[in-house]
Every structure is written in C-alpha cells, then in structure tokens.
Tab-separated table of C-alpha atoms in Angstrom:
chain	number	residue	atom	x	y	z
X	1	MET	CA	173.439	141.576	-29.337
X	2	PHE	CA	174.917	144.979	-29.705
X	3	GLN	CA	176.276	144.973	-26.175
X	4	VAL	CA	177.722	141.548	-26.640
X	5	ALA	CA	179.689	142.577	-29.828
X	6	PHE	CA	180.795	145.815	-28.443
X	7	GLY	CA	182.138	143.989	-25.414
X	8	VAL	CA	183.955	141.474	-27.665
X	9	ILE	CA	185.429	143.833	-29.533
X	10	ALA	CA	186.153	146.202	-26.819
X	11	ALA	CA	187.890	143.244	-25.037
X	12	CYS	CA	189.840	142.470	-28.010
X	13	MET	CA	190.957	145.900	-28.291
X	14	LEU	CA	192.267	146.229	-24.950
X	15	GLY	CA	194.183	142.824	-25.172
X	16	ALA	CA	195.876	143.916	-28.241
X	17	ALA	CA	197.065	147.435	-26.823
X	18	LEU	CA	198.239	145.773	-23.617
X	19	LEU	CA	200.356	143.378	-25.685
X	20	ALA	CA	201.420	146.090	-27.936
X	21	VAL	CA	202.798	147.968	-25.061
X	22	THR	CA	204.410	144.848	-23.184
X	23	SER	CA	205.555	142.823	-26.203
X	24	ARG	CA	209.685	142.683	-25.965
X	25	SER	CA	209.634	142.561	-29.609
X	26	LEU	CA	209.473	145.179	-31.554
X	27	VAL	CA	208.247	143.424	-34.780
X	28	HIS	CA	205.451	141.919	-32.534
X	29	SER	CA	204.727	145.229	-30.659
X	30	VAL	CA	203.670	146.554	-34.464
X	31	LEU	CA	201.584	143.541	-35.157
X	32	TRP	CA	199.825	143.716	-32.007
X	33	LEU	CA	199.279	147.829	-32.906
X	34	ALA	CA	197.795	146.539	-36.004
X	35	VAL	CA	195.430	144.360	-34.361
X	36	GLY	CA	194.247	147.191	-32.163
X	37	LEU	CA	193.858	149.343	-34.997
X	38	LEU	CA	191.799	146.538	-36.947
X	39	THR	CA	189.425	146.175	-33.920
X	40	THR	CA	189.406	150.220	-33.874
X	41	ALA	CA	188.130	149.908	-37.263
X	42	ALA	CA	185.381	147.062	-36.213
X	43	MET	CA	184.494	149.167	-33.571
X	44	TYR	CA	183.394	152.164	-35.888
X	45	VAL	CA	181.406	149.498	-38.413
X	46	LEU	CA	179.695	148.448	-35.197
X	47	LEU	CA	178.672	152.131	-34.531
X	48	ASP	CA	177.321	152.418	-38.059
X	49	ALA	CA	180.514	154.892	-39.031
X	50	THR	CA	181.450	152.577	-41.846
X	51	LEU	CA	183.465	155.269	-43.760
X	52	LEU	CA	185.542	155.844	-40.404
X	53	GLY	CA	186.093	152.118	-40.293
X	54	ALA	CA	187.215	152.005	-44.053
X	55	ILE	CA	189.222	155.252	-43.489
X	56	GLN	CA	191.052	153.281	-40.471
X	57	VAL	CA	191.840	149.977	-42.347
X	58	LEU	CA	193.332	151.732	-45.287
X	59	LEU	CA	195.137	154.610	-43.749
X	60	TYR	CA	196.373	153.112	-40.399
X	61	ALA	CA	196.233	149.572	-40.514
X	62	GLY	CA	196.971	149.245	-44.119
X	63	GLY	CA	199.425	152.237	-44.573
X	64	VAL	CA	200.871	153.290	-41.310
X	65	ILE	CA	201.489	149.857	-40.014
X	66	THR	CA	203.218	148.986	-43.444
X	67	LEU	CA	205.837	151.748	-42.684
X	68	MET	CA	206.295	151.045	-39.271
X	69	LEU	CA	207.104	147.600	-40.282
X	70	PHE	CA	209.698	148.617	-43.011
X	71	GLY	CA	211.039	150.786	-40.703
X	72	VAL	CA	211.757	148.156	-38.079
X	73	MET	CA	212.503	145.300	-40.411
X	74	LEU	CA	215.103	147.656	-42.621
X	75	THR	CA	216.683	149.378	-39.802
X	76	GLU	CA	217.040	146.389	-36.805
X	77	GLN	CA	217.205	143.400	-38.932
X	78	GLY	CA	213.761	142.379	-38.052
X	79	LEU	CA	212.566	139.649	-35.317
X	80	ALA	CA	216.046	139.710	-33.640
X	81	VAL	CA	215.538	143.368	-31.882
X	82	GLN	CA	214.487	142.742	-28.355
X	83	ALA	CA	213.470	146.406	-26.443
X	84	PRO	CA	214.364	145.980	-22.870
X	85	ASN	CA	211.204	146.466	-20.676
X	86	PRO	CA	212.771	146.730	-17.158
X	87	SER	CA	210.071	148.536	-15.580
X	88	HIS	CA	209.728	147.544	-11.707
X	89	ARG	CA	206.555	149.825	-11.371
X	90	ARG	CA	203.555	148.028	-12.824
X	91	LEU	CA	201.952	147.941	-9.410
X	92	PRO	CA	201.712	151.888	-9.439
X	93	GLY	CA	200.778	152.163	-13.279
X	94	VAL	CA	198.015	149.506	-12.706
X	95	ALA	CA	196.641	151.794	-9.720
X	96	LEU	CA	197.223	154.666	-11.704
X	97	ALA	CA	194.911	153.234	-14.745
X	98	ALA	CA	192.427	151.822	-12.460
X	99	ILE	CA	192.013	155.552	-11.028
X	100	VAL	CA	191.790	156.802	-14.422
X	101	PHE	CA	189.169	154.428	-15.433
X	102	GLY	CA	187.016	154.882	-12.359
X	103	LEU	CA	186.828	159.029	-12.947
X	104	ILE	CA	186.027	158.425	-16.727
X	105	ALA	CA	183.376	156.200	-15.870
X	106	ALA	CA	182.002	157.820	-12.914
X	107	VAL	CA	181.862	160.985	-15.350
X	108	ILE	CA	180.298	159.141	-18.176
X	109	SER	CA	177.360	157.493	-15.640
X	110	GLU	CA	176.819	160.859	-13.959
X	111	SER	CA	176.409	162.778	-17.606
X	112	GLU	CA	172.852	162.959	-18.994
X	113	PRO	CA	172.967	161.550	-22.469
X	114	MET	CA	173.038	164.244	-25.235
X	115	ALA	CA	170.419	164.937	-27.987
X	116	LEU	CA	171.871	164.460	-31.538
X	117	PRO	CA	171.119	167.476	-33.985
X	118	GLU	CA	169.289	166.741	-36.689
X	119	SER	CA	171.472	166.767	-39.648
X	120	ALA	CA	171.825	165.553	-43.219
X	121	ALA	CA	173.633	162.844	-43.921
X	122	VAL	CA	177.447	163.329	-45.253
X	123	THR	CA	178.507	160.878	-48.101
X	124	ALA	CA	181.648	159.763	-49.308
X	125	ARG	CA	181.804	162.078	-52.185
X	126	GLN	CA	181.285	165.022	-50.153
X	127	ILE	CA	184.289	163.829	-47.738
X	128	GLY	CA	186.303	163.364	-50.803
X	129	ARG	CA	185.627	166.762	-52.583
X	130	SER	CA	186.327	168.608	-48.825
X	131	PHE	CA	189.855	166.539	-48.995
X	132	LEU	CA	190.474	167.510	-52.782
X	133	THR	CA	189.337	171.288	-52.213
X	134	ASP	CA	189.308	172.794	-48.914
X	135	HIS	CA	191.413	170.632	-47.431
X	136	LEU	CA	193.986	169.828	-50.009
X	137	LEU	CA	196.978	171.600	-48.090
X	138	ALA	CA	196.507	169.327	-45.348
X	139	PHE	CA	195.842	166.227	-47.367
X	140	GLU	CA	199.007	166.762	-49.556
X	141	SER	CA	201.006	167.613	-46.040
X	142	LEU	CA	200.400	164.153	-45.204
X	143	SER	CA	201.354	162.486	-48.053
X	144	LEU	CA	204.725	164.371	-48.014
X	145	LEU	CA	205.041	163.399	-44.084
X	146	LEU	CA	204.169	159.406	-45.048
X	147	LEU	CA	206.868	159.953	-48.208
X	148	ALA	CA	209.602	161.265	-45.737
X	149	ALA	CA	209.208	158.870	-43.303
X	150	MET	CA	209.599	155.751	-45.872
X	151	LEU	CA	212.780	157.891	-47.315
X	152	GLY	CA	214.136	158.533	-43.964
X	153	ALA	CA	213.919	154.529	-43.232
X	154	ILE	CA	215.813	153.659	-46.542
X	155	VAL	CA	218.006	156.059	-45.870
X	156	ILE	CA	218.729	154.838	-42.316
X	157	ALA	CA	218.727	150.949	-43.680
X	158	ARG	CA	221.239	151.932	-46.518
X	159	ARG	CA	223.979	153.526	-44.392
X	160	ARG	CA	224.540	150.148	-42.764
X	161	ASP	CA	225.264	148.256	-45.804
X	162	PRO	CA	228.794	147.764	-46.820
C-alpha cells in the first residue's frame, strides 16, 4: 500500500512540475507550483515527517505562493499575461533529463542502505525553541525578506497606476 501511495504522489508531483514549467500563463504556472508543493507536503506526511509537511504547507504552499500570486496579479494584470515558450530544443532536454534520471537511479540501486542512528525524537516545541533562540537571526531575516518582497510588489504595481 505504501508503494502505491508513494507512486501516486510522485506521479502527481512530477506532473505538476511539468505543467508549472510548460504552462504559458504565469498564474497557471504559479498554481501548478502550488500543487507541486502540496504534493511534496503529502510525501513528507507519507514518510512520517508530519512536522515538515505542515511547515511545507504553511510556509511554501501558503505564504510563498500567496506572495507570488500577488506579485503576478499586481504587476502584470493577472490572467492576461502570457509568457512565450519558444523552446525548440525539447528533445535534447528530454534526453538530458533521461540521462540524469538514469545516473541517479543507478547510483541509488548500487548503494547500500544506510543504518539510521538511534536518536531521541525531536518535538515541535524543541524546534520552535531553537528557532527563537539559536536561529533567531535567520528566522527574522526570512521574515524581513518576505516583507520586502511583498512591499516591492506593491511599489512596482503602484508605479503603473494613473
């Protein structure tokens, strides 16, 4: 059952990634990226990393995608934006992707499974305490970066208003 769920989630993740890259509409690309990030969160939950899955949904699928949608909608009049995709080199791209996939699959199949070290379970409280003590500078820097991105999108959109 685990393998079936893993395969379905992985296929959805790959499909969303392909659609995010090949979509001509910027809004559709951002929405497909959101689907890819949500399937990544589902993969984390499937692999018993529920905290990572929750963080993935809150930060990336919630926060970053919202900022990206605001940026696209405020600066480029939303759905009217069409990004040209004139790539005529799809065959070499697919061939390169197949070669890289084959190399990664060969390395994974030839490697020995690693023994996981015995460690104490880390709780969400310990992670939160670590964010607010040891990693406070990085935590606050990220919040300032997200605020600057949102303010930048607003400033760019306001310049075009009459």
